[in-house]
Amino acid sequence: MNTGIWIAVYPLALLGHMALWIALFNRLHATNTPVLLRKVSYLLVGLALMNLPLLLVVFSGKNDWRTAFWPESFGQLPIGLLIYIPICLVFAVVTVAVWLFRKRIDHQNPRALLSSSSEDFDFGSVSRVKNDSAPSLFKRIPGNQIYRCRIEKRELNLPGLHHDLQGISIAHLSDTHFNGRVCRDYFQKVIDQVNRLSADIVVLTGDIIDAEECWEWIQSVLARLRAPRGIYYVLGNHDRKIKDTDRLREALGAIGFQCVADRWRTIPIGESRIHLAGNELPWFGKAIDQVRSLPDNANDDDLCVLLTHSPDQWSWARRLGFQLTLAGHTHGGQIRLPVVGPIISPSRHGVKYASGIFERDGQVMIVSRGISGEEPIRLNCPPEVGLITLGGLFENAPQ
Ligand SMILES: [Fe+2]
């Protein structure tokens, strides 16, 4: 068979092979996977990604890679390759098609977004920040943005809200991942910037603390947060690393943070209200048992907001009628390749909801890139603090 055909087939198969294993990884990490299985999956996916030739040799059952991979016809391929290569080819074509299609539908300018702007803060390079304990490998990576925080300011038009909600602002923090690899000074500076925004409400959508050694940071970092109408939170999958999450909730409660997991909290604002609820699925609780519908006393012109760690809960939120959903977890992918964008995004939807603003039938979800991460590496994907301001069309607006 013509060598040129193989030269075309194998790169495409390689693309499909990588897409297949990364897709598997993303879906696996969107579920409540036991820690041991998660670690094993990291290893398996890593090995599979880096060892395609080895994998193919195993599949081929032959020692001579030339006769295994370069036969005269497809029919002469060993049975393992005869099955695996077409799967990879199909996956490559589907991946490219989905990527091209989603580029058009997901990166739209949602009608709900009236205006947006951003403000960048560079708190120093990883190698120069004092007290940093990031592994030296990460310090050496050029362009690592782990200490460059971007405030994403969005003015939202959620039509039909009571005019008393006009101008109300919500600061959205997510994925602080206190684990000591990113230094405490950075988080304190971020919190100072959040306080400077003077948001009415602050929300934190999970993955707050990864390591017991950073327990004191709840006091020295998070307790500095200020918001006149309250600070609300849900936990994320990494918070399970703190063995006793009840103790974590108690500590957060002691500094004035209010948990909204599986319950409603109502914030009266003038003659209107904001109703906040939380969903910590699939890692904690059973939101569908506790929060079955919007609150009975909610008026049509009130705002109902869901805090959730995983953006995968948006379909649940839309069914219940939440106008606004705030999520984190996917970190924007942390590494965004030129043209391709993010690759790793632990969601049932893969990279679809890696970060950004999404709208369907007037219901909006904002997925934060998060303030930090388990690993101190970010390329083309700076940490994010969100600032949402309610603007646009209001019910009974005064003339
Ligand atoms: Fe996270």
Coordinates of C-alpha atoms and ligand atoms in Angstrom, one line a residue:
M1 CA 0.0 0.0 0.0
N2 CA 1.1 3.5 -0.7
T3 CA 3.3 4.8 2.1
G4 CA 1.6 8.2 1.8
I5 CA -1.6 6.8 3.0
W6 CA 0.0 5.5 6.2
I7 CA 1.6 8.9 6.7
A8 CA -1.9 10.5 6.6
V9 CA -3.5 7.8 8.7
Y10 CA -1.1 7.7 11.6
P11 CA -1.1 11.4 12.5
L12 CA -4.9 11.4 12.4
A13 CA -5.0 8.3 14.4
L14 CA -2.6 9.9 16.9
L15 CA -4.9 12.9 17.2
G16 CA -7.9 10.6 17.8
H17 CA -5.9 8.5 20.3
M18 CA -5.1 11.6 22.3
A19 CA -8.6 13.0 22.1
L20 CA -10.0 9.6 23.2
W21 CA -7.9 9.3 26.3
I22 CA -8.3 13.0 27.3
A23 CA -12.0 12.7 26.8
L24 CA -12.0 9.7 29.1
F25 CA -10.0 11.6 31.6
N26 CA -12.3 14.6 31.6
R27 CA -15.4 12.5 32.0
L28 CA -13.9 10.4 34.8
H29 CA -13.0 13.5 36.7
A30 CA -16.5 14.9 36.4
T31 CA -17.8 12.1 38.5
N32 CA -17.5 11.2 42.2
T33 CA -14.6 8.9 41.5
P34 CA -12.9 7.3 44.5
V35 CA -9.4 8.8 45.2
L36 CA -7.6 5.6 44.4
L37 CA -9.3 5.1 41.1
R38 CA -8.7 8.7 40.2
K39 CA -5.0 8.3 40.8
V40 CA -4.8 5.1 38.8
S41 CA -6.7 6.8 36.0
Y42 CA -4.1 9.7 36.0
L43 CA -1.4 7.0 35.6
L44 CA -3.2 5.1 32.9
V45 CA -4.1 8.1 30.8
G46 CA -0.6 9.5 31.2
L47 CA 1.0 6.2 30.1
A48 CA -1.4 5.8 27.2
L49 CA -0.9 9.4 26.0
M50 CA 2.9 9.2 26.1
N51 CA 3.3 5.6 24.8
L52 CA 1.3 5.2 21.7
P53 CA 4.0 3.2 19.9
L54 CA 4.2 0.9 22.9
L55 CA 0.4 0.6 23.0
L56 CA 0.4 -0.3 19.3
V57 CA 3.1 -2.9 19.7
V58 CA 1.0 -4.5 22.5
F59 CA -2.0 -4.4 20.2
S60 CA -0.1 -5.7 17.2
G61 CA 1.3 -8.8 18.9
K62 CA 4.4 -8.5 16.8
N63 CA 7.9 -7.5 17.7
D64 CA 8.8 -6.0 14.3
W65 CA 7.1 -2.6 14.2
R66 CA 7.7 -2.3 10.5
T67 CA 5.6 -5.3 9.5
A68 CA 3.1 -4.5 12.3
F69 CA 2.4 -0.9 11.3
W70 CA 3.4 -0.7 7.6
P71 CA 1.7 -3.6 5.9
E72 CA 0.8 -3.7 2.2
S73 CA -2.9 -3.4 3.0
F74 CA -5.2 -2.5 5.9
G75 CA -6.4 -6.1 5.9
Q76 CA -2.9 -7.2 7.0
L77 CA -3.0 -5.1 10.1
P78 CA -3.0 -7.1 13.3
I79 CA -6.5 -7.5 14.7
G80 CA -5.8 -5.1 17.6
L81 CA -4.8 -2.3 15.3
L82 CA -7.5 -3.1 12.9
I83 CA -10.0 -2.3 15.6
Y84 CA -8.2 0.5 17.4
I85 CA -7.0 2.6 14.5
P86 CA -10.5 3.1 13.0
I87 CA -11.8 4.0 16.4
C88 CA -9.1 6.7 16.7
L89 CA -9.8 7.9 13.2
V90 CA -13.5 8.3 13.9
F91 CA -12.7 10.1 17.2
A92 CA -10.3 12.5 15.4
V93 CA -12.9 13.4 12.8
V94 CA -15.6 13.9 15.5
T95 CA -13.3 15.9 17.7
V96 CA -12.4 18.3 14.9
A97 CA -16.0 18.6 13.8
V98 CA -17.2 19.3 17.4
W99 CA -14.4 21.8 18.0
L100 CA -15.2 23.7 14.8
F101 CA -18.9 23.7 15.6
R102 CA -18.6 24.7 19.3
K103 CA -16.3 27.5 18.4
R104 CA -19.3 29.0 16.8
I105 CA -22.0 28.3 19.3
D106 CA -20.2 28.6 22.7
H107 CA -18.1 31.6 22.2
Q108 CA -21.0 33.7 21.2
N109 CA -21.7 37.1 22.7
P110 CA -24.6 36.1 24.9
R111 CA -27.5 38.6 24.8
A112 CA -27.4 38.8 28.5
L113 CA -23.9 40.3 28.5
L114 CA -24.4 44.1 28.3
S115 CA -20.7 44.9 28.7
S116 CA -17.5 43.4 29.8
S117 CA -14.0 44.6 30.8
S118 CA -11.1 43.3 32.7
E119 CA -8.3 44.4 35.0
D120 CA -5.0 42.6 35.3
F121 CA -2.9 42.3 38.4
D122 CA 0.6 40.9 38.3
F123 CA 1.7 39.8 41.7
G124 CA 5.1 38.7 40.6
S125 CA 6.7 35.9 38.7
V126 CA 6.6 32.5 40.2
S127 CA 10.4 32.4 40.6
R128 CA 10.6 35.7 42.4
V129 CA 7.6 35.6 44.8
K130 CA 8.8 35.2 48.4
N131 CA 7.6 32.2 50.5
D132 CA 6.6 30.4 47.3
S133 CA 6.9 26.7 47.6
A134 CA 6.0 25.7 44.0
P135 CA 8.1 22.8 42.7
S136 CA 11.1 24.2 40.8
L137 CA 9.8 22.6 37.6
F138 CA 6.8 25.0 37.6
K139 CA 9.0 28.0 38.5
R140 CA 11.1 27.4 35.3
I141 CA 8.2 27.3 32.9
P142 CA 8.3 30.6 30.9
G143 CA 5.0 32.5 30.9
N144 CA 3.5 30.7 33.9
Q145 CA 0.6 33.0 34.9
I146 CA -0.1 31.6 38.3
Y147 CA 0.4 34.9 40.0
R148 CA -1.3 37.1 37.4
C149 CA -4.9 37.6 38.4
R150 CA -7.5 39.0 36.1
I151 CA -10.7 40.6 37.3
E152 CA -13.4 39.9 34.8
K153 CA -16.1 42.5 35.0
R154 CA -19.5 41.7 33.4
E155 CA -22.7 43.7 33.4
L156 CA -25.6 41.3 32.9
N157 CA -29.0 41.9 31.5
L158 CA -31.4 39.5 33.2
P159 CA -34.8 41.0 32.0
G160 CA -37.8 41.2 34.3
L161 CA -36.0 41.7 37.6
H162 CA -37.2 44.2 40.2
H163 CA -35.6 47.6 39.7
D164 CA -34.3 47.5 43.3
L165 CA -31.8 44.9 42.1
Q166 CA -30.3 47.3 39.5
G167 CA -26.6 47.9 40.2
I168 CA -26.3 45.0 42.7
S169 CA -22.9 43.4 42.3
I170 CA -21.6 39.9 43.1
A171 CA -17.9 39.0 43.4
H172 CA -17.4 35.5 42.2
L173 CA -14.3 33.6 43.6
S174 CA -13.6 29.9 43.0
D175 CA -10.9 27.2 43.3
T176 CA -8.5 28.9 45.8
H177 CA -6.9 25.4 46.4
F178 CA -5.0 26.4 49.5
N179 CA -2.2 23.8 49.5
G180 CA 1.0 25.8 50.0
R181 CA 2.3 25.5 46.5
V182 CA 1.0 29.0 45.7
C183 CA 2.0 31.3 48.5
R184 CA -0.3 32.9 51.0
D185 CA 0.8 36.5 50.1
Y186 CA -0.8 36.0 46.7
F187 CA -4.2 35.1 48.1
Q188 CA -4.1 38.0 50.6
K189 CA -3.4 40.4 47.7
V190 CA -6.2 38.9 45.7
I191 CA -8.6 39.3 48.6
D192 CA -7.5 42.9 49.0
Q193 CA -8.4 43.5 45.4
V194 CA -11.8 41.8 45.9
N195 CA -12.5 44.1 48.9
R196 CA -11.5 47.1 46.7
L197 CA -14.3 46.1 44.3
S198 CA -16.9 46.7 47.1
A199 CA -19.2 44.0 45.8
D200 CA -22.6 43.7 47.6
I201 CA -22.3 39.9 47.8
V202 CA -19.3 37.6 47.6
V203 CA -19.6 34.0 46.5
L204 CA -17.1 31.2 46.6
T205 CA -17.8 28.1 44.4
G206 CA -15.7 25.4 46.0
D207 CA -12.2 23.8 46.1
I208 CA -11.3 26.1 48.9
I209 CA -8.6 24.1 50.7
D210 CA -6.6 21.1 49.7
A211 CA -4.2 20.7 52.6
E212 CA -4.6 20.7 56.4
E213 CA -1.3 22.6 56.7
C214 CA -3.1 25.6 55.3
W215 CA -5.9 25.5 57.8
E216 CA -4.7 28.8 59.3
W217 CA -5.3 30.5 55.9
I218 CA -9.0 30.4 56.6
Q219 CA -8.3 33.0 59.2
S220 CA -5.4 34.9 57.7
V221 CA -6.8 35.0 54.1
L222 CA -10.5 34.3 53.8
A223 CA -11.6 36.1 57.0
R224 CA -10.3 39.4 55.4
L225 CA -13.2 39.2 52.9
R226 CA -15.9 41.9 53.2
A227 CA -19.3 42.0 51.7
P228 CA -22.2 44.1 53.1
R229 CA -24.9 41.6 52.0
G230 CA -23.0 38.4 52.9
I231 CA -20.5 35.8 51.8
Y232 CA -21.9 32.5 50.5
Y233 CA -20.2 29.3 49.5
V234 CA -20.4 25.7 48.4
L235 CA -17.6 23.1 48.6
G236 CA -15.9 21.3 45.8
N237 CA -14.3 17.9 45.2
H238 CA -10.9 19.0 46.5
D239 CA -12.4 20.0 49.8
R240 CA -12.8 16.3 50.5
K241 CA -9.0 16.2 51.1
I242 CA -9.9 17.8 54.5
K243 CA -10.9 14.7 56.3
D244 CA -13.7 16.3 58.3
T245 CA -15.7 18.6 56.0
D246 CA -18.1 19.4 58.9
R247 CA -15.2 20.9 60.7
L248 CA -14.4 22.9 57.5
R249 CA -18.0 24.2 57.3
E250 CA -17.8 25.1 61.0
A251 CA -14.6 27.1 60.4
L252 CA -16.0 28.9 57.5
G253 CA -19.2 29.6 59.4
A254 CA -17.1 31.1 62.2
I255 CA -15.7 33.7 59.9
G256 CA -19.1 34.6 58.6
F257 CA -19.3 32.5 55.5
Q258 CA -22.8 31.1 54.9
C259 CA -23.2 27.7 53.3
V260 CA -25.9 27.4 50.7
A261 CA -25.4 23.7 49.9
D262 CA -28.8 22.1 49.4
R263 CA -30.7 25.0 50.9
W264 CA -32.0 28.5 50.2
R265 CA -30.7 31.7 51.6
T266 CA -32.7 34.8 50.9
I267 CA -31.1 38.3 50.7
P268 CA -33.7 41.1 51.0
I269 CA -32.8 44.1 48.8
G270 CA -35.3 47.0 48.9
E271 CA -38.6 45.5 47.9
S272 CA -37.0 42.6 46.1
R273 CA -34.8 39.7 47.0
I274 CA -32.0 37.5 45.8
H275 CA -32.5 33.8 46.5
L276 CA -29.3 31.8 46.6
A277 CA -29.0 28.0 46.6
G278 CA -26.1 25.6 46.3
N279 CA -25.6 22.3 44.6
E280 CA -22.4 20.3 45.5
L281 CA -23.2 17.3 43.3
P282 CA -21.7 14.9 42.4
W283 CA -19.4 15.1 45.5
F284 CA -21.6 16.1 48.4
G285 CA -25.2 16.0 49.3
K286 CA -28.4 15.4 47.3
A287 CA -29.5 18.8 46.0
I288 CA -32.5 17.2 44.4
D289 CA -33.8 16.2 47.8
Q290 CA -33.4 19.6 49.4
V291 CA -33.9 22.1 46.6
R292 CA -36.7 20.7 44.5
S293 CA -38.0 24.0 43.1
L294 CA -37.6 27.7 43.4
P295 CA -38.7 28.9 46.8
D296 CA -42.5 29.2 47.3
N297 CA -42.2 32.8 48.3
A298 CA -40.1 33.8 45.3
N299 CA -41.7 36.6 43.2
D300 CA -41.3 36.6 39.4
D301 CA -39.0 39.7 39.7
D302 CA -36.7 38.2 42.3
L303 CA -33.3 36.8 41.2
C304 CA -32.5 33.1 41.9
V305 CA -28.8 32.2 41.8
L306 CA -27.3 28.8 42.0
L307 CA -23.8 28.3 43.3
T308 CA -22.3 25.0 42.2
H309 CA -18.8 23.7 41.9
S310 CA -19.3 21.7 38.7
P311 CA -20.7 23.4 35.6
D312 CA -22.3 20.1 34.8
Q313 CA -25.2 21.1 37.2
W314 CA -26.3 23.8 34.8
S315 CA -28.9 21.6 33.1
W316 CA -30.4 20.9 36.6
A317 CA -30.3 24.6 37.4
R318 CA -32.1 25.5 34.1
R319 CA -34.8 22.9 34.7
L320 CA -35.6 24.5 38.1
G321 CA -35.6 28.0 36.6
F322 CA -32.4 29.6 38.1
Q323 CA -31.7 32.8 36.1
L324 CA -28.0 32.8 37.0
T325 CA -25.6 29.9 37.8
L326 CA -22.1 30.4 39.0
A327 CA -19.5 27.6 38.8
G328 CA -15.8 26.8 38.8
H329 CA -14.0 23.4 38.8
T330 CA -12.7 23.4 35.3
H331 CA -10.1 26.1 35.8
G332 CA -10.3 27.2 32.1
G333 CA -8.2 24.2 31.4
Q334 CA -5.2 26.0 33.1
I335 CA -3.2 25.5 29.9
R336 CA -4.7 26.9 26.8
L337 CA -3.0 26.1 23.5
P338 CA -2.9 28.6 20.7
V339 CA -5.8 28.0 18.3
V340 CA -6.8 24.8 20.1
G341 CA -7.7 26.3 23.4
P342 CA -8.1 24.2 26.6
I343 CA -7.7 20.4 26.6
I344 CA -8.1 19.3 30.2
S345 CA -11.5 20.2 31.6
P346 CA -13.1 17.7 34.1
S347 CA -16.6 17.9 32.9
R348 CA -19.2 15.6 31.3
H349 CA -19.1 18.1 28.5
G350 CA -15.3 18.1 28.1
V351 CA -13.9 21.6 27.3
K352 CA -17.3 23.0 26.4
Y353 CA -17.7 24.7 29.8
A354 CA -14.0 25.2 30.6
S355 CA -14.7 28.8 31.4
G356 CA -16.6 31.9 30.3
I357 CA -20.2 33.0 30.1
F358 CA -23.0 30.8 28.6
E359 CA -26.6 31.5 27.9
R360 CA -29.6 29.4 26.9
D361 CA -33.1 30.7 26.7
G362 CA -32.2 33.7 28.9
Q363 CA -30.6 31.6 31.6
V364 CA -27.0 32.4 32.2
M365 CA -24.0 30.4 33.6
I366 CA -20.6 31.9 34.4
V367 CA -17.7 29.4 34.8
S368 CA -14.7 30.9 36.6
R369 CA -11.2 30.0 35.7
G370 CA -10.6 30.0 39.4
I371 CA -8.0 31.8 41.5
S372 CA -5.4 29.0 41.8
G373 CA -5.1 25.3 41.1
E374 CA -3.8 22.0 42.5
E375 CA -0.8 22.4 40.3
P376 CA 0.8 25.9 40.1
I377 CA 0.8 26.2 36.3
R378 CA -1.2 28.4 34.1
L379 CA -0.4 29.2 30.5
N380 CA -2.6 31.6 28.4
C381 CA -5.2 31.1 31.2
P382 CA -4.8 33.7 34.1
P383 CA -6.5 33.2 37.4
E384 CA -9.8 34.9 37.6
V385 CA -12.0 36.9 40.0
G386 CA -15.4 37.6 38.6
L387 CA -17.4 40.8 39.2
I388 CA -21.0 40.6 38.0
T389 CA -23.2 43.7 38.1
L390 CA -27.0 43.6 37.4
G391 CA -28.0 46.0 34.7
G392 CA -30.4 46.2 31.8
L393 CA -34.1 45.8 31.8
F394 CA -36.0 45.9 35.0
E395 CA -39.7 45.5 36.1
N396 CA -41.4 48.7 37.1
A397 CA -38.3 50.8 36.7
P398 CA -38.8 54.3 37.9
Q399 CA -39.2 56.8 35.1
Ligands
FE1 FE -10.5 23.2 41.4

